[in-house]
Amino acid sequence: MRRESLLFTPRKIGTMTVKNRLVRSATYEGMADDNGLVDNRYVALYENLARGGIGTIIAGFAFVKENGIAAKNQTGIHTDGCVPMLKKSVEAVHRVNENVKFVLQIAHCGRQVEPDIVEKKKFKPLAPSPIADKSVGILPKEMTIRDIEDVTQAFVRSAERAKRAGFDGVQLHGAHGYLLSEFLSPYMNRRTDDYGGSSENRVRVVIEIFEGIKKLCGEDWPVFIKLQVDDFVKEKPSLKPPESVEIARRIAEAGFDAIEISGGIYESGEELDPWYLKISTTDEEAYFLPYARKIKEVIGETLLILVGGIRSFEVAERIVRDGYADFISMSRPFIMEPDLPQKWLNKLSGKSTCTSCNRCDTEMGNKGLRCLLLEN
């Protein structure tokens, strides 16, 4: 067994003790109805993950307001009606293993929303600035100060619902071109008020949401963030180091319990976004590691979660051992092998069999999140 490995040692995130350093990164499940209410497939998905030896599960990405939905069958946390089935999923996870921590990622899509959703739901997409999204053809409405205040409160209220459902914490989705990362990026945020311009201003709404959640849900209840480090677009200006490193420093200074770094937006495409890479060798793994090295130097004691193409035990352990990240986060490997942590612990595997084909995302259809290779 590999119990001596740092990957299988406990670590505290705020006041929460996590049993190992392996995190299931949030992803879209596609297991909800038109109102965002999840079904028993969602419960079974996370119950199965809990059996596989994971330390922390981050469920994704639950919209906080009706005009914040990005795709059909997306999980909602925008009304009290969403709470009962989410509570059922939390209870199922904790029943399987009370030491598995279950965190809910909460999000607002901003301008990145499927046009047919906009037509069906009859809302005007919001964004920091009225800049069209080239990938979906959406021209958003520039948010007023009142809009920003409303969305801030929607995040805070949604976090309280997540706590009521029994989740061990929340993660703000501040990456991948959704609303909070739109505020962070000079490519999508051209405001001239207190929420635009300098990096200090562009991070303001994220910190106000964080402070609101801590005030309502308690200082001890963990709040993570998935943080954009690179937009991966050709146009300038855009978000990338060194500015994204400075934003990470500000996020840490604000008191976030953990930062998971990521990048890319809908407009990035296969040419620029490393998410599309077909990982076949260890040298191709951990494509956000260069960013982690820079960010770890400026965030002090704030914990860093590293995601991005990690597939092998060897690479994951080395990253944690070398101090470039405190936790290793994966999503696609756990879709194919929810028991991968147990396999690694028991030396039954050294590398995930996931090929990064991305069919779990691109060919999901109406059946929800699953590995399509296992169906062939």
mmCIF file of N, CA, C and O in Angstrom, residues 12-69:
data_model
loop_
_atom_site.group_PDB
_atom_site.id
_atom_site.type_symbol
_atom_site.label_atom_id
_atom_site.label_comp_id
_atom_site.label_asym_id
_atom_site.label_seq_id
_atom_site.Cartn_x
_atom_site.Cartn_y
_atom_site.Cartn_z
ATOM 1 N N LYS A 12 -5.763 19.917 6.835
ATOM 2 C CA LYS A 12 -6.895 20.780 7.180
ATOM 3 C C LYS A 12 -7.091 21.840 6.109
ATOM 4 O O LYS A 12 -6.132 22.414 5.594
ATOM 5 N N ILE A 13 -8.357 22.071 5.769
ATOM 6 C CA ILE A 13 -8.740 23.204 4.934
ATOM 7 C C ILE A 13 -9.613 24.081 5.828
ATOM 8 O O ILE A 13 -10.764 23.752 6.085
ATOM 9 N N GLY A 14 -9.040 25.162 6.309
ATOM 10 C CA GLY A 14 -9.747 25.942 7.321
ATOM 11 C C GLY A 14 -9.911 25.085 8.559
ATOM 12 O O GLY A 14 -8.954 24.519 9.086
ATOM 13 N N THR A 15 -11.138 24.944 9.018
ATOM 14 C CA THR A 15 -11.409 24.115 10.191
ATOM 15 C C THR A 15 -11.775 22.681 9.815
ATOM 16 O O THR A 15 -12.030 21.863 10.691
ATOM 17 N N MET A 16 -11.772 22.376 8.524
ATOM 18 C CA MET A 16 -12.210 21.074 8.018
ATOM 19 C C MET A 16 -11.007 20.159 7.781
ATOM 20 O O MET A 16 -10.079 20.526 7.060
ATOM 21 N N THR A 17 -11.011 18.979 8.390
ATOM 22 C CA THR A 17 -9.941 18.014 8.174
ATOM 23 C C THR A 17 -10.306 17.087 7.030
ATOM 24 O O THR A 17 -11.349 16.437 7.050
ATOM 25 N N VAL A 18 -9.442 17.047 6.017
ATOM 26 C CA VAL A 18 -9.662 16.221 4.826
ATOM 27 C C VAL A 18 -8.758 14.999 4.917
ATOM 28 O O VAL A 18 -7.583 15.119 5.257
ATOM 29 N N LYS A 19 -9.260 13.842 4.561
ATOM 30 C CA LYS A 19 -8.530 12.593 4.824
ATOM 31 C C LYS A 19 -7.357 12.354 3.882
ATOM 32 O O LYS A 19 -6.428 11.620 4.218
ATOM 33 N N ASN A 20 -7.376 12.916 2.681
ATOM 34 C CA ASN A 20 -6.239 12.788 1.772
ATOM 35 C C ASN A 20 -6.170 14.003 0.860
ATOM 36 O O ASN A 20 -6.987 14.918 0.971
ATOM 37 N N ARG A 21 -5.205 14.008 -0.050
ATOM 38 C CA ARG A 21 -4.947 15.189 -0.874
ATOM 39 C C ARG A 21 -5.588 15.098 -2.259
ATOM 40 O O ARG A 21 -5.236 15.873 -3.154
ATOM 41 N N LEU A 22 -6.504 14.182 -2.460
ATOM 42 C CA LEU A 22 -7.128 13.984 -3.767
ATOM 43 C C LEU A 22 -8.519 14.615 -3.791
ATOM 44 O O LEU A 22 -9.356 14.345 -2.920
ATOM 45 N N VAL A 23 -8.738 15.453 -4.802
ATOM 46 C CA VAL A 23 -9.974 16.209 -4.932
ATOM 47 C C VAL A 23 -10.628 15.882 -6.264
ATOM 48 O O VAL A 23 -9.965 15.851 -7.301
ATOM 49 N N ARG A 24 -11.902 15.645 -6.222
ATOM 50 C CA ARG A 24 -12.648 15.511 -7.476
ATOM 51 C C ARG A 24 -13.081 16.910 -7.891
ATOM 52 O O ARG A 24 -13.872 17.552 -7.224
ATOM 53 N N SER A 25 -12.528 17.391 -9.007
ATOM 54 C CA SER A 25 -12.821 18.733 -9.478
ATOM 55 C C SER A 25 -14.231 18.809 -10.048
ATOM 56 O O SER A 25 -14.730 17.858 -10.650
ATOM 57 N N ALA A 26 -14.867 19.966 -9.865
ATOM 58 C CA ALA A 26 -16.249 20.150 -10.297
ATOM 59 C C ALA A 26 -16.375 20.062 -11.813
ATOM 60 O O ALA A 26 -15.494 20.487 -12.559
ATOM 61 N N THR A 27 -17.501 19.522 -12.247
ATOM 62 C CA THR A 27 -17.837 19.521 -13.665
ATOM 63 C C THR A 27 -19.357 19.491 -13.812
ATOM 64 O O THR A 27 -20.078 19.167 -12.876
ATOM 65 N N TYR A 28 -19.806 19.829 -14.986
ATOM 66 C CA TYR A 28 -21.241 19.829 -15.301
ATOM 67 C C TYR A 28 -21.744 18.391 -15.355
ATOM 68 O O TYR A 28 -21.186 17.554 -16.054
ATOM 69 N N GLU A 29 -22.828 18.115 -14.610
ATOM 70 C CA GLU A 29 -23.352 16.750 -14.553
ATOM 71 C C GLU A 29 -24.497 16.488 -15.528
ATOM 72 O O GLU A 29 -24.714 15.346 -15.943
ATOM 73 N N GLY A 30 -25.295 17.522 -15.844
ATOM 74 C CA GLY A 30 -26.434 17.329 -16.737
ATOM 75 C C GLY A 30 -27.488 16.394 -16.179
ATOM 76 O O GLY A 30 -28.085 15.600 -16.919
ATOM 77 N N MET A 31 -27.750 16.487 -14.881
ATOM 78 C CA MET A 31 -28.670 15.551 -14.221
ATOM 79 C C MET A 31 -29.790 16.276 -13.479
ATOM 80 O O MET A 31 -30.275 15.807 -12.446
ATOM 81 N N ALA A 32 -30.210 17.417 -14.027
ATOM 82 C CA ALA A 32 -31.281 18.192 -13.395
ATOM 83 C C ALA A 32 -32.409 18.426 -14.390
ATOM 84 O O ALA A 32 -32.237 18.278 -15.602
ATOM 85 N N ASP A 33 -33.577 18.798 -13.863
ATOM 86 C CA ASP A 33 -34.705 19.107 -14.733
ATOM 87 C C ASP A 33 -34.639 20.578 -15.161
ATOM 88 O O ASP A 33 -33.659 21.282 -14.892
ATOM 89 N N ASP A 34 -35.684 21.060 -15.803
ATOM 90 C CA ASP A 34 -35.690 22.435 -16.304
ATOM 91 C C ASP A 34 -35.614 23.479 -15.198
ATOM 92 O O ASP A 34 -35.267 24.635 -15.448
ATOM 93 N N ASN A 35 -35.938 23.079 -13.978
ATOM 94 C CA ASN A 35 -35.890 24.004 -12.845
ATOM 95 C C ASN A 35 -34.609 23.876 -12.025
ATOM 96 O O ASN A 35 -34.489 24.502 -10.966
ATOM 97 N N GLY A 36 -33.670 23.048 -12.512
ATOM 98 C CA GLY A 36 -32.411 22.882 -11.805
ATOM 99 C C GLY A 36 -32.445 21.868 -10.680
ATOM 100 O O GLY A 36 -31.484 21.752 -9.909
ATOM 101 N N LEU A 37 -33.544 21.108 -10.569
ATOM 102 C CA LEU A 37 -33.662 20.111 -9.503
ATOM 103 C C LEU A 37 -33.009 18.812 -9.948
ATOM 104 O O LEU A 37 -33.389 18.222 -10.969
ATOM 105 N N VAL A 38 -32.017 18.344 -9.181
ATOM 106 C CA VAL A 38 -31.293 17.131 -9.558
ATOM 107 C C VAL A 38 -32.138 15.900 -9.249
ATOM 108 O O VAL A 38 -33.099 15.946 -8.466
ATOM 109 N N ASP A 39 -31.753 14.765 -9.877
ATOM 110 C CA ASP A 39 -32.491 13.524 -9.679
ATOM 111 C C ASP A 39 -31.598 12.475 -9.023
ATOM 112 O O ASP A 39 -30.481 12.768 -8.587
ATOM 113 N N ASN A 40 -32.097 11.239 -8.981
ATOM 114 C CA ASN A 40 -31.363 10.179 -8.287
ATOM 115 C C ASN A 40 -30.072 9.777 -8.993
ATOM 116 O O ASN A 40 -29.197 9.167 -8.365
ATOM 117 N N ARG A 41 -29.920 10.094 -10.273
ATOM 118 C CA ARG A 41 -28.652 9.831 -10.943
ATOM 119 C C ARG A 41 -27.538 10.651 -10.301
ATOM 120 O O ARG A 41 -26.404 10.181 -10.170
ATOM 121 N N TYR A 42 -27.860 11.871 -9.940
ATOM 122 C CA TYR A 42 -26.911 12.770 -9.275
ATOM 123 C C TYR A 42 -26.501 12.184 -7.921
ATOM 124 O O TYR A 42 -25.312 12.147 -7.587
ATOM 125 N N VAL A 43 -27.471 11.705 -7.180
ATOM 126 C CA VAL A 43 -27.193 11.089 -5.877
ATOM 127 C C VAL A 43 -26.266 9.893 -6.058
ATOM 128 O O VAL A 43 -25.259 9.745 -5.350
ATOM 129 N N ALA A 44 -26.573 9.034 -7.032
ATOM 130 C CA ALA A 44 -25.773 7.830 -7.266
ATOM 131 C C ALA A 44 -24.362 8.164 -7.733
ATOM 132 O O ALA A 44 -23.394 7.489 -7.356
ATOM 133 N N LEU A 45 -24.234 9.206 -8.560
ATOM 134 C CA LEU A 45 -22.919 9.619 -9.059
ATOM 135 C C LEU A 45 -21.976 9.918 -7.903
ATOM 136 O O LEU A 45 -20.832 9.429 -7.863
ATOM 137 N N TYR A 46 -22.439 10.714 -6.962
ATOM 138 C CA TYR A 46 -21.571 11.137 -5.870
ATOM 139 C C TYR A 46 -21.437 10.072 -4.777
ATOM 140 O O TYR A 46 -20.388 9.971 -4.125
ATOM 141 N N GLU A 47 -22.453 9.270 -4.613
ATOM 142 C CA GLU A 47 -22.353 8.138 -3.695
ATOM 143 C C GLU A 47 -21.255 7.185 -4.174
ATOM 144 O O GLU A 47 -20.444 6.689 -3.378
ATOM 145 N N ASN A 48 -21.217 6.947 -5.481
ATOM 146 C CA ASN A 48 -20.210 6.056 -6.064
ATOM 147 C C ASN A 48 -18.810 6.637 -5.916
ATOM 148 O O ASN A 48 -17.837 5.915 -5.623
ATOM 149 N N LEU A 49 -18.678 7.950 -6.119
ATOM 150 C CA LEU A 49 -17.374 8.592 -5.931
ATOM 151 C C LEU A 49 -16.892 8.453 -4.490
ATOM 152 O O LEU A 49 -15.708 8.205 -4.244
ATOM 153 N N ALA A 50 -17.793 8.608 -3.542
ATOM 154 C CA ALA A 50 -17.426 8.520 -2.130
ATOM 155 C C ALA A 50 -16.894 7.136 -1.780
ATOM 156 O O ALA A 50 -16.020 6.994 -0.918
ATOM 157 N N ARG A 51 -17.398 6.116 -2.457
ATOM 158 C CA ARG A 51 -16.932 4.748 -2.208
ATOM 159 C C ARG A 51 -15.513 4.519 -2.729
ATOM 160 O O ARG A 51 -14.838 3.586 -2.320
ATOM 161 N N GLY A 52 -15.077 5.369 -3.662
ATOM 162 C CA GLY A 52 -13.822 5.113 -4.354
ATOM 163 C C GLY A 52 -12.568 5.591 -3.668
ATOM 164 O O GLY A 52 -11.471 5.429 -4.199
ATOM 165 N N GLY A 53 -12.700 6.227 -2.504
ATOM 166 C CA GLY A 53 -11.521 6.621 -1.749
ATOM 167 C C GLY A 53 -11.131 8.086 -1.863
ATOM 168 O O GLY A 53 -10.102 8.506 -1.316
ATOM 169 N N ILE A 54 -11.934 8.891 -2.551
ATOM 170 C CA ILE A 54 -11.628 10.315 -2.702
ATOM 171 C C ILE A 54 -11.719 11.022 -1.346
ATOM 172 O O ILE A 54 -12.499 10.633 -0.480
ATOM 173 N N GLY A 55 -10.924 12.085 -1.175
ATOM 174 C CA GLY A 55 -10.977 12.835 0.078
ATOM 175 C C GLY A 55 -11.981 13.964 0.050
ATOM 176 O O GLY A 55 -12.716 14.192 1.008
ATOM 177 N N THR A 56 -12.023 14.681 -1.076
ATOM 178 C CA THR A 56 -12.922 15.825 -1.229
ATOM 179 C C THR A 56 -13.602 15.756 -2.589
ATOM 180 O O THR A 56 -12.944 15.518 -3.598
ATOM 181 N N ILE A 57 -14.903 15.954 -2.595
ATOM 182 C CA ILE A 57 -15.679 16.027 -3.830
ATOM 183 C C ILE A 57 -16.188 17.454 -3.987
ATOM 184 O O ILE A 57 -16.761 18.017 -3.056
ATOM 185 N N ILE A 58 -15.970 18.026 -5.169
ATOM 186 C CA ILE A 58 -16.576 19.320 -5.486
ATOM 187 C C ILE A 58 -17.605 19.074 -6.590
ATOM 188 O O ILE A 58 -17.249 18.688 -7.706
ATOM 189 N N ALA A 59 -18.864 19.254 -6.263
ATOM 190 C CA ALA A 59 -19.941 19.092 -7.249
ATOM 191 C C ALA A 59 -20.085 20.389 -8.025
ATOM 192 O O ALA A 59 -19.884 21.476 -7.497
ATOM 193 N N GLY A 60 -20.404 20.276 -9.319
ATOM 194 C CA GLY A 60 -20.428 21.500 -10.112
ATOM 195 C C GLY A 60 -21.674 21.616 -10.951
ATOM 196 O O GLY A 60 -22.460 20.691 -10.996
ATOM 197 N N PHE A 61 -21.742 22.657 -11.750
ATOM 198 C CA PHE A 61 -21.591 24.011 -11.258
ATOM 199 C C PHE A 61 -23.010 24.523 -11.133
ATOM 200 O O PHE A 61 -23.732 24.610 -12.110
ATOM 201 N N ALA A 62 -23.439 24.776 -9.908
ATOM 202 C CA ALA A 62 -24.831 25.075 -9.599
ATOM 203 C C ALA A 62 -25.111 26.565 -9.790
ATOM 204 O O ALA A 62 -24.410 27.405 -9.217
ATOM 205 N N PHE A 63 -26.129 26.870 -10.600
ATOM 206 C CA PHE A 63 -26.394 28.285 -10.874
ATOM 207 C C PHE A 63 -27.151 28.932 -9.718
ATOM 208 O O PHE A 63 -28.029 28.338 -9.101
ATOM 209 N N VAL A 64 -26.787 30.196 -9.436
ATOM 210 C CA VAL A 64 -27.282 30.893 -8.251
ATOM 211 C C VAL A 64 -28.490 31.771 -8.523
ATOM 212 O O VAL A 64 -29.133 32.252 -7.595
ATOM 213 N N LYS A 65 -28.803 31.982 -9.790
ATOM 214 C CA LYS A 65 -29.897 32.870 -10.171
ATOM 215 C C LYS A 65 -30.421 32.366 -11.511
ATOM 216 O O LYS A 65 -29.662 31.831 -12.315
ATOM 217 N N GLU A 66 -31.712 32.533 -11.763
ATOM 218 C CA GLU A 66 -32.280 31.959 -12.978
ATOM 219 C C GLU A 66 -31.593 32.473 -14.235
ATOM 220 O O GLU A 66 -31.426 31.728 -15.205
ATOM 221 N N ASN A 67 -31.147 33.728 -14.222
ATOM 222 C CA ASN A 67 -30.433 34.245 -15.389
ATOM 223 C C ASN A 67 -28.946 33.890 -15.364
ATOM 224 O O ASN A 67 -28.151 34.414 -16.136
ATOM 225 N N GLY A 68 -28.585 32.951 -14.489
ATOM 226 C CA GLY A 68 -27.203 32.492 -14.395
ATOM 227 C C GLY A 68 -26.999 31.085 -14.901
ATOM 228 O O GLY A 68 -25.901 30.530 -14.798
ATOM 229 N N ILE A 69 -28.042 30.498 -15.482
ATOM 230 C CA ILE A 69 -27.938 29.145 -16.016
ATOM 231 C C ILE A 69 -27.194 29.181 -17.356
ATOM 232 O O ILE A 69 -27.403 30.074 -18.170
#
